[in-house]
Amino acid sequence: TTFLRSYDAMDIALDSFPYNGGTSTAEALWQGVPVLTTVGDRWAGRTSRSILAAAGFGKDVAADEAAFVALAVRRAADRLALAERRARQRAAVAASPACDPASLCRELEAIYVDLLDARRR
């Protein structure tokens, strides 16, 4: 679609804060655009961090706003690394836990069973 083709013109997606993207983070990653984010102070500020970690891109998460800016400057300056990342990113995301809902479901089920067992004790 025309909307998804707009990612072709992007080098890096800078995530919003204090409220992160969710769908937009996943779309950018799938379209091959690296996403940079920060660690927020609330659930809605850590969504992209969770997606990036599951996709194997935890190094794209900055500890704070100053680190976020510094990370963006470093990544933007390395054009070769950006091109290499774009070439392999979709395959990396597809092979990652971010695209494995069956495993996520099993992990959640195990947590629920453990919680239920603990409550019964």
mmCIF file of N, CA and C in Angstrom:
data_model
loop_
_atom_site.group_PDB
_atom_site.id
_atom_site.type_symbol
_atom_site.label_atom_id
_atom_site.label_comp_id
_atom_site.label_asym_id
_atom_site.label_seq_id
_atom_site.Cartn_x
_atom_site.Cartn_y
_atom_site.Cartn_z
ATOM 1 N N THR A 1 0.838 -1.190 0.000
ATOM 2 C CA THR A 1 0.000 0.000 0.000
ATOM 3 C C THR A 1 0.879 1.248 0.000
ATOM 4 N N THR A 2 0.295 2.351 -0.336
ATOM 5 C CA THR A 2 1.010 3.624 -0.370
ATOM 6 C C THR A 2 1.567 3.966 1.005
ATOM 7 N N PHE A 3 0.770 3.732 2.039
ATOM 8 C CA PHE A 3 1.217 4.039 3.398
ATOM 9 C C PHE A 3 2.494 3.272 3.739
ATOM 10 N N LEU A 4 2.505 1.984 3.517
ATOM 11 C CA LEU A 4 3.678 1.180 3.857
ATOM 12 C C LEU A 4 4.883 1.553 3.002
ATOM 13 N N ARG A 5 4.669 2.006 1.782
ATOM 14 C CA ARG A 5 5.778 2.431 0.923
ATOM 15 C C ARG A 5 6.469 3.671 1.503
ATOM 16 N N SER A 6 5.782 4.431 2.349
ATOM 17 C CA SER A 6 6.402 5.626 2.935
ATOM 18 C C SER A 6 7.606 5.252 3.801
ATOM 19 N N TYR A 7 7.653 4.026 4.284
ATOM 20 C CA TYR A 7 8.813 3.585 5.072
ATOM 21 C C TYR A 7 10.076 3.517 4.215
ATOM 22 N N ASP A 8 9.932 3.417 2.901
ATOM 23 C CA ASP A 8 11.097 3.380 2.008
ATOM 24 C C ASP A 8 11.921 4.668 2.101
ATOM 25 N N ALA A 9 11.284 5.762 2.468
ATOM 26 C CA ALA A 9 11.962 7.051 2.541
ATOM 27 C C ALA A 9 12.588 7.308 3.913
ATOM 28 N N MET A 10 12.421 6.399 4.849
ATOM 29 C CA MET A 10 12.929 6.595 6.210
ATOM 30 C C MET A 10 14.238 5.851 6.427
ATOM 31 N N ASP A 11 15.118 6.475 7.187
ATOM 32 C CA ASP A 11 16.362 5.817 7.581
ATOM 33 C C ASP A 11 16.219 5.201 8.969
ATOM 34 N N ILE A 12 15.646 5.958 9.888
ATOM 35 C CA ILE A 12 15.471 5.541 11.279
ATOM 36 C C ILE A 12 14.137 6.096 11.758
ATOM 37 N N ALA A 13 13.412 5.307 12.534
ATOM 38 C CA ALA A 13 12.183 5.788 13.165
ATOM 39 C C ALA A 13 12.513 6.148 14.610
ATOM 40 N N LEU A 14 12.176 7.365 14.996
ATOM 41 C CA LEU A 14 12.384 7.821 16.362
ATOM 42 C C LEU A 14 11.069 7.693 17.100
ATOM 43 N N ASP A 15 11.047 6.837 18.099
ATOM 44 C CA ASP A 15 9.819 6.563 18.828
ATOM 45 C C ASP A 15 9.419 7.758 19.684
ATOM 46 N N SER A 16 8.136 7.874 19.902
ATOM 47 C CA SER A 16 7.616 8.973 20.705
ATOM 48 C C SER A 16 7.717 8.639 22.203
ATOM 49 N N PHE A 17 7.721 9.689 23.009
ATOM 50 C CA PHE A 17 7.683 9.503 24.450
ATOM 51 C C PHE A 17 6.968 10.694 25.059
ATOM 52 N N PRO A 18 6.310 10.563 26.155
ATOM 53 C CA PRO A 18 6.380 9.439 27.080
ATOM 54 C C PRO A 18 5.549 8.222 26.678
ATOM 55 N N TYR A 19 4.766 8.326 25.615
ATOM 56 C CA TYR A 19 3.953 7.188 25.179
ATOM 57 C C TYR A 19 4.519 6.633 23.889
ATOM 58 N N ASN A 20 4.919 5.369 23.909
ATOM 59 C CA ASN A 20 5.544 4.720 22.758
ATOM 60 C C ASN A 20 4.543 4.302 21.709
ATOM 61 N N GLY A 21 5.118 3.971 20.574
ATOM 62 C CA GLY A 21 4.336 3.335 19.525
ATOM 63 C C GLY A 21 4.128 1.877 19.884
ATOM 64 N N GLY A 22 3.305 1.251 19.196
ATOM 65 C CA GLY A 22 3.077 -0.189 19.314
ATOM 66 C C GLY A 22 2.988 -0.715 17.896
ATOM 67 N N THR A 23 1.872 -0.436 17.269
ATOM 68 C CA THR A 23 1.678 -0.820 15.873
ATOM 69 C C THR A 23 2.711 -0.144 14.986
ATOM 70 N N SER A 24 2.959 1.140 15.217
ATOM 71 C CA SER A 24 3.921 1.854 14.366
ATOM 72 C C SER A 24 5.336 1.297 14.546
ATOM 73 N N THR A 25 5.676 0.853 15.739
ATOM 74 C CA THR A 25 6.989 0.244 15.964
ATOM 75 C C THR A 25 7.085 -1.069 15.206
ATOM 76 N N ALA A 26 6.061 -1.894 15.322
ATOM 77 C CA ALA A 26 6.060 -3.183 14.626
ATOM 78 C C ALA A 26 6.082 -2.990 13.111
ATOM 79 N N GLU A 27 5.307 -2.040 12.613
ATOM 80 C CA GLU A 27 5.289 -1.778 11.167
ATOM 81 C C GLU A 27 6.661 -1.337 10.671
ATOM 82 N N ALA A 28 7.280 -0.406 11.378
ATOM 83 C CA ALA A 28 8.586 0.090 10.955
ATOM 84 C C ALA A 28 9.608 -1.043 10.929
ATOM 85 N N LEU A 29 9.624 -1.851 11.978
ATOM 86 C CA LEU A 29 10.566 -2.973 12.017
ATOM 87 C C LEU A 29 10.331 -3.916 10.842
ATOM 88 N N TRP A 30 9.078 -4.234 10.583
ATOM 89 C CA TRP A 30 8.758 -5.163 9.497
ATOM 90 C C TRP A 30 9.145 -4.595 8.141
ATOM 91 N N GLN A 31 9.039 -3.280 8.007
ATOM 92 C CA GLN A 31 9.391 -2.633 6.743
ATOM 93 C C GLN A 31 10.896 -2.377 6.633
ATOM 94 N N GLY A 32 11.667 -2.786 7.648
ATOM 95 C CA GLY A 32 13.117 -2.664 7.582
ATOM 96 C C GLY A 32 13.684 -1.385 8.152
ATOM 97 N N VAL A 33 12.862 -0.606 8.815
ATOM 98 C CA VAL A 33 13.328 0.657 9.381
ATOM 99 C C VAL A 33 13.667 0.446 10.861
ATOM 100 N N PRO A 34 14.925 0.672 11.246
ATOM 101 C CA PRO A 34 15.276 0.568 12.662
ATOM 102 C C PRO A 34 14.480 1.583 13.486
ATOM 103 N N VAL A 35 14.103 1.187 14.674
ATOM 104 C CA VAL A 35 13.353 2.049 15.587
ATOM 105 C C VAL A 35 14.211 2.278 16.828
ATOM 106 N N LEU A 36 14.329 3.532 17.227
ATOM 107 C CA LEU A 36 15.025 3.880 18.459
ATOM 108 C C LEU A 36 14.000 4.343 19.473
ATOM 109 N N THR A 37 14.168 3.935 20.728
ATOM 110 C CA THR A 37 13.220 4.303 21.769
ATOM 111 C C THR A 37 13.942 4.514 23.085
ATOM 112 N N THR A 38 13.201 4.926 24.089
ATOM 113 C CA THR A 38 13.717 5.083 25.446
ATOM 114 C C THR A 38 12.958 4.144 26.373
ATOM 115 N N VAL A 39 13.455 4.042 27.594
ATOM 116 C CA VAL A 39 12.773 3.255 28.623
ATOM 117 C C VAL A 39 11.847 4.213 29.359
ATOM 118 N N GLY A 40 10.555 4.027 29.193
ATOM 119 C CA GLY A 40 9.595 4.927 29.817
ATOM 120 C C GLY A 40 9.328 4.597 31.275
ATOM 121 N N ASP A 41 8.582 5.476 31.919
ATOM 122 C CA ASP A 41 8.270 5.312 33.337
ATOM 123 C C ASP A 41 6.884 4.720 33.575
ATOM 124 N N ARG A 42 6.259 4.245 32.510
ATOM 125 C CA ARG A 42 4.929 3.619 32.605
ATOM 126 C C ARG A 42 4.809 2.569 31.503
ATOM 127 N N TRP A 43 3.790 1.736 31.624
ATOM 128 C CA TRP A 43 3.582 0.656 30.650
ATOM 129 C C TRP A 43 3.558 1.201 29.225
ATOM 130 N N ALA A 44 2.808 2.252 28.995
ATOM 131 C CA ALA A 44 2.676 2.815 27.649
ATOM 132 C C ALA A 44 3.979 3.441 27.157
ATOM 133 N N GLY A 45 4.944 3.592 28.030
ATOM 134 C CA GLY A 45 6.240 4.123 27.658
ATOM 135 C C GLY A 45 7.302 3.046 27.527
ATOM 136 N N ARG A 46 6.877 1.794 27.662
ATOM 137 C CA ARG A 46 7.822 0.682 27.537
ATOM 138 C C ARG A 46 7.397 -0.322 26.465
ATOM 139 N N THR A 47 6.340 -0.037 25.746
ATOM 140 C CA THR A 47 5.832 -0.951 24.727
ATOM 141 C C THR A 47 6.871 -1.202 23.638
ATOM 142 N N SER A 48 7.431 -0.145 23.102
ATOM 143 C CA SER A 48 8.425 -0.314 22.034
ATOM 144 C C SER A 48 9.668 -1.022 22.554
ATOM 145 N N ARG A 49 10.056 -0.739 23.791
ATOM 146 C CA ARG A 49 11.196 -1.437 24.383
ATOM 147 C C ARG A 49 10.950 -2.934 24.390
ATOM 148 N N SER A 50 9.745 -3.346 24.748
ATOM 149 C CA SER A 50 9.405 -4.766 24.770
ATOM 150 C C SER A 50 9.457 -5.376 23.376
ATOM 151 N N ILE A 51 8.923 -4.656 22.401
ATOM 152 C CA ILE A 51 8.927 -5.152 21.018
ATOM 153 C C ILE A 51 10.361 -5.272 20.509
ATOM 154 N N LEU A 52 11.164 -4.242 20.747
ATOM 155 C CA LEU A 52 12.554 -4.260 20.284
ATOM 156 C C LEU A 52 13.346 -5.381 20.956
ATOM 157 N N ALA A 53 13.141 -5.579 22.243
ATOM 158 C CA ALA A 53 13.848 -6.654 22.946
ATOM 159 C C ALA A 53 13.464 -8.015 22.373
ATOM 160 N N ALA A 54 12.175 -8.230 22.155
ATOM 161 C CA ALA A 54 11.706 -9.515 21.612
ATOM 162 C C ALA A 54 12.218 -9.744 20.190
ATOM 163 N N ALA A 55 12.405 -8.659 19.455
ATOM 164 C CA ALA A 55 12.876 -8.776 18.069
ATOM 165 C C ALA A 55 14.402 -8.865 17.978
ATOM 166 N N GLY A 56 15.080 -8.754 19.120
ATOM 167 C CA GLY A 56 16.535 -8.856 19.121
ATOM 168 C C GLY A 56 17.266 -7.546 18.906
ATOM 169 N N PHE A 57 16.570 -6.440 19.114
ATOM 170 C CA PHE A 57 17.168 -5.124 18.894
ATOM 171 C C PHE A 57 17.216 -4.299 20.185
ATOM 172 N N GLY A 58 17.564 -4.948 21.275
ATOM 173 C CA GLY A 58 17.644 -4.271 22.569
ATOM 174 C C GLY A 58 18.645 -3.129 22.606
ATOM 175 N N LYS A 59 19.627 -3.140 21.711
ATOM 176 C CA LYS A 59 20.615 -2.054 21.670
ATOM 177 C C LYS A 59 20.030 -0.765 21.093
ATOM 178 N N ASP A 60 18.798 -0.828 20.623
ATOM 179 C CA ASP A 60 18.125 0.360 20.097
ATOM 180 C C ASP A 60 17.285 1.059 21.161
ATOM 181 N N VAL A 61 17.476 0.662 22.407
ATOM 182 C CA VAL A 61 16.744 1.248 23.533
ATOM 183 C C VAL A 61 17.705 2.093 24.360
ATOM 184 N N ALA A 62 17.396 3.373 24.483
ATOM 185 C CA ALA A 62 18.230 4.295 25.257
ATOM 186 C C ALA A 62 17.665 4.439 26.669
ATOM 187 N N ALA A 63 18.550 4.683 27.616
ATOM 188 C CA ALA A 63 18.145 4.781 29.016
ATOM 189 C C ALA A 63 17.359 6.053 29.314
ATOM 190 N N ASP A 64 17.633 7.122 28.573
ATOM 191 C CA ASP A 64 16.956 8.394 28.830
ATOM 192 C C ASP A 64 16.987 9.245 27.558
ATOM 193 N N GLU A 65 16.442 10.454 27.647
ATOM 194 C CA GLU A 65 16.345 11.303 26.462
ATOM 195 C C GLU A 65 17.711 11.695 25.900
ATOM 196 N N ALA A 66 18.668 12.003 26.751
ATOM 197 C CA ALA A 66 20.001 12.387 26.275
ATOM 198 C C ALA A 66 20.661 11.216 25.543
ATOM 199 N N ALA A 67 20.539 10.035 26.093
ATOM 200 C CA ALA A 67 21.098 8.843 25.445
ATOM 201 C C ALA A 67 20.362 8.548 24.136
ATOM 202 N N PHE A 68 19.077 8.843 24.091
ATOM 203 C CA PHE A 68 18.266 8.661 22.891
ATOM 204 C C PHE A 68 18.798 9.530 21.750
ATOM 205 N N VAL A 69 19.055 10.793 22.046
ATOM 206 C CA VAL A 69 19.580 11.722 21.042
ATOM 207 C C VAL A 69 20.963 11.270 20.580
ATOM 208 N N ALA A 70 21.821 10.904 21.527
ATOM 209 C CA ALA A 70 23.171 10.454 21.177
ATOM 210 C C ALA A 70 23.124 9.194 20.312
ATOM 211 N N LEU A 71 22.234 8.269 20.645
ATOM 212 C CA LEU A 71 22.083 7.034 19.869
ATOM 213 C C LEU A 71 21.616 7.344 18.448
ATOM 214 N N ALA A 72 20.652 8.241 18.328
ATOM 215 C CA ALA A 72 20.145 8.620 17.005
ATOM 216 C C ALA A 72 21.253 9.241 16.148
ATOM 217 N N VAL A 73 22.058 10.097 16.737
ATOM 218 C CA VAL A 73 23.149 10.741 16.002
ATOM 219 C C VAL A 73 24.162 9.694 15.538
ATOM 220 N N ARG A 74 24.532 8.771 16.435
ATOM 221 C CA ARG A 74 25.497 7.726 16.069
ATOM 222 C C ARG A 74 24.959 6.847 14.950
ATOM 223 N N ARG A 75 23.704 6.389 15.092
ATOM 224 C CA ARG A 75 23.131 5.499 14.073
ATOM 225 C C ARG A 75 22.995 6.198 12.729
ATOM 226 N N ALA A 76 22.556 7.446 12.735
ATOM 227 C CA ALA A 76 22.362 8.183 11.478
ATOM 228 C C ALA A 76 23.686 8.427 10.760
ATOM 229 N N ALA A 77 24.771 8.531 11.508
ATOM 230 C CA ALA A 77 26.078 8.807 10.906
ATOM 231 C C ALA A 77 26.681 7.587 10.212
ATOM 232 N N ASP A 78 26.212 6.403 10.565
ATOM 233 C CA ASP A 78 26.786 5.177 9.995
ATOM 234 C C ASP A 78 25.868 4.644 8.896
ATOM 235 N N ARG A 79 25.992 5.223 7.705
ATOM 236 C CA ARG A 79 25.109 4.893 6.582
ATOM 237 C C ARG A 79 25.254 3.428 6.156
ATOM 238 N N LEU A 80 26.475 2.900 6.196
ATOM 239 C CA LEU A 80 26.698 1.510 5.810
ATOM 240 C C LEU A 80 25.979 0.558 6.761
ATOM 241 N N ALA A 81 26.095 0.814 8.048
ATOM 242 C CA ALA A 81 25.416 -0.037 9.031
ATOM 243 C C ALA A 81 23.901 0.038 8.855
ATOM 244 N N LEU A 82 23.376 1.223 8.549
ATOM 245 C CA LEU A 82 21.933 1.361 8.316
ATOM 246 C C LEU A 82 21.494 0.534 7.113
ATOM 247 N N ALA A 83 22.255 0.596 6.042
ATOM 248 C CA ALA A 83 21.911 -0.172 4.837
ATOM 249 C C ALA A 83 21.963 -1.672 5.117
ATOM 250 N N GLU A 84 22.977 -2.109 5.849
ATOM 251 C CA GLU A 84 23.076 -3.532 6.192
ATOM 252 C C GLU A 84 21.921 -3.964 7.083
ATOM 253 N N ARG A 85 21.572 -3.115 8.014
ATOM 254 C CA ARG A 85 20.461 -3.422 8.920
ATOM 255 C C ARG A 85 19.158 -3.562 8.147
ATOM 256 N N ARG A 86 18.904 -2.621 7.248
ATOM 257 C CA ARG A 86 17.671 -2.676 6.454
ATOM 258 C C ARG A 86 17.602 -3.953 5.636
ATOM 259 N N ALA A 87 18.735 -4.394 5.126
ATOM 260 C CA ALA A 87 18.768 -5.586 4.278
ATOM 261 C C ALA A 87 18.432 -6.859 5.048
ATOM 262 N N ARG A 88 18.715 -6.888 6.330
ATOM 263 C CA ARG A 88 18.506 -8.128 7.096
ATOM 264 C C ARG A 88 17.415 -8.044 8.161
ATOM 265 N N GLN A 89 16.875 -6.855 8.376
ATOM 266 C CA GLN A 89 15.977 -6.675 9.515
ATOM 267 C C GLN A 89 14.705 -7.508 9.442
ATOM 268 N N ARG A 90 14.021 -7.532 8.311
ATOM 269 C CA ARG A 90 12.764 -8.281 8.251
ATOM 270 C C ARG A 90 12.979 -9.757 8.572
ATOM 271 N N ALA A 91 14.013 -10.351 8.012
ATOM 272 C CA ALA A 91 14.298 -11.763 8.291
ATOM 273 C C ALA A 91 14.607 -11.970 9.767
ATOM 274 N N ALA A 92 15.344 -11.030 10.362
ATOM 275 C CA ALA A 92 15.666 -11.140 11.792
ATOM 276 C C ALA A 92 14.408 -11.041 12.641
ATOM 277 N N VAL A 93 13.524 -10.127 12.309
ATOM 278 C CA VAL A 93 12.267 -9.986 13.051
ATOM 279 C C VAL A 93 11.417 -11.252 12.899
ATOM 280 N N ALA A 94 11.319 -11.743 11.676
ATOM 281 C CA ALA A 94 10.505 -12.937 11.418
ATOM 282 C C ALA A 94 10.999 -14.152 12.194
ATOM 283 N N ALA A 95 12.305 -14.242 12.403
ATOM 284 C CA ALA A 95 12.890 -15.386 13.108
ATOM 285 C C ALA A 95 12.941 -15.184 14.622
ATOM 286 N N SER A 96 12.522 -14.042 15.110
ATOM 287 C CA SER A 96 12.645 -13.698 16.529
ATOM 288 C C SER A 96 11.409 -14.098 17.333
ATOM 289 N N PRO A 97 11.535 -14.078 18.653
ATOM 290 C CA PRO A 97 10.373 -14.325 19.511
ATOM 291 C C PRO A 97 9.233 -13.326 19.302
ATOM 292 N N ALA A 98 9.536 -12.158 18.739
ATOM 293 C CA ALA A 98 8.475 -11.174 18.476
ATOM 294 C C ALA A 98 7.445 -11.709 17.487
ATOM 295 N N CYS A 99 7.832 -12.676 16.684
ATOM 296 C CA CYS A 99 6.924 -13.262 15.689
ATOM 297 C C CYS A 99 6.621 -14.728 16.009
ATOM 298 N N ASP A 100 6.628 -15.057 17.279
ATOM 299 C CA ASP A 100 6.347 -16.422 17.711
ATOM 300 C C ASP A 100 5.240 -16.417 18.763
ATOM 301 N N PRO A 101 3.996 -16.169 18.343
ATOM 302 C CA PRO A 101 2.902 -16.063 19.313
ATOM 303 C C PRO A 101 2.622 -17.370 20.050
ATOM 304 N N ALA A 102 2.912 -18.509 19.451
ATOM 305 C CA ALA A 102 2.656 -19.787 20.132
ATOM 306 C C ALA A 102 3.540 -19.909 21.374
ATOM 307 N N SER A 103 4.809 -19.546 21.253
ATOM 308 C CA SER A 103 5.701 -19.592 22.415
ATOM 309 C C SER A 103 5.269 -18.592 23.479
ATOM 310 N N LEU A 104 4.886 -17.406 23.053
ATOM 311 C CA LEU A 104 4.407 -16.404 24.001
ATOM 312 C C LEU A 104 3.196 -16.932 24.757
ATOM 313 N N CYS A 105 2.286 -17.553 24.038
ATOM 314 C CA CYS A 105 1.086 -18.104 24.674
ATOM 315 C C CYS A 105 1.462 -19.179 25.697
ATOM 316 N N ARG A 106 2.389 -20.064 25.340
ATOM 317 C CA ARG A 106 2.826 -21.103 26.288
ATOM 318 C C ARG A 106 3.461 -20.490 27.530
ATOM 319 N N GLU A 107 4.276 -19.454 27.334
ATOM 320 C CA GLU A 107 4.909 -18.784 28.467
ATOM 321 C C GLU A 107 3.867 -18.128 29.369
ATOM 322 N N LEU A 108 2.884 -17.472 28.767
ATOM 323 C CA LEU A 108 1.823 -16.857 29.560
ATOM 324 C C LEU A 108 1.004 -17.910 30.298
ATOM 325 N N GLU A 109 0.692 -19.002 29.631
ATOM 326 C CA GLU A 109 -0.045 -20.078 30.293
ATOM 327 C C GLU A 109 0.717 -20.596 31.503
ATOM 328 N N ALA A 110 2.028 -20.757 31.373
ATOM 329 C CA ALA A 110 2.853 -21.236 32.489
ATOM 330 C C ALA A 110 2.815 -20.248 33.651
ATOM 331 N N ILE A 111 2.862 -18.961 33.344
ATOM 332 C CA ILE A 111 2.771 -17.943 34.398
ATOM 333 C C ILE A 111 1.426 -18.034 35.104
ATOM 334 N N TYR A 112 0.345 -18.168 34.327
ATOM 335 C CA TYR A 112 -0.989 -18.261 34.918
ATOM 336 C C TYR A 112 -1.130 -19.508 35.795
ATOM 337 N N VAL A 113 -0.585 -20.611 35.329
ATOM 338 C CA VAL A 113 -0.639 -21.850 36.126
ATOM 339 C C VAL A 113 0.135 -21.677 37.419
ATOM 340 N N ASP A 114 1.322 -21.071 37.345
ATOM 341 C CA ASP A 114 2.111 -20.833 38.554
ATOM 342 C C ASP A 114 1.372 -19.919 39.528
ATOM 343 N N LEU A 115 0.739 -18.886 39.017
ATOM 344 C CA LEU A 115 -0.022 -17.967 39.877
ATOM 345 C C LEU A 115 -1.198 -18.691 40.536
ATOM 346 N N LEU A 116 -1.872 -19.495 39.753
ATOM 347 C CA LEU A 116 -3.004 -20.239 40.290
ATOM 348 C C LEU A 116 -2.543 -21.234 41.345
ATOM 349 N N ASP A 117 -1.445 -21.949 41.093
ATOM 350 C CA ASP A 117 -0.891 -22.878 42.075
ATOM 351 C C ASP A 117 -0.497 -22.170 43.350
ATOM 352 N N ALA A 118 0.134 -21.015 43.229
ATOM 353 C CA ALA A 118 0.541 -20.245 44.406
ATOM 354 C C ALA A 118 -0.669 -19.788 45.197
ATOM 355 N N ARG A 119 -1.705 -19.415 44.517
ATOM 356 C CA ARG A 119 -2.910 -18.955 45.214
ATOM 357 C C ARG A 119 -3.604 -20.096 45.956
ATOM 358 N N ARG A 120 -3.546 -21.282 45.354
ATOM 359 C CA ARG A 120 -4.182 -22.448 45.974
ATOM 360 C C ARG A 120 -3.433 -22.880 47.233
ATOM 361 N N ARG A 121 -2.125 -22.592 47.285
ATOM 362 C CA ARG A 121 -1.327 -23.015 48.451
ATOM 363 C C ARG A 121 -1.589 -22.147 49.597
#
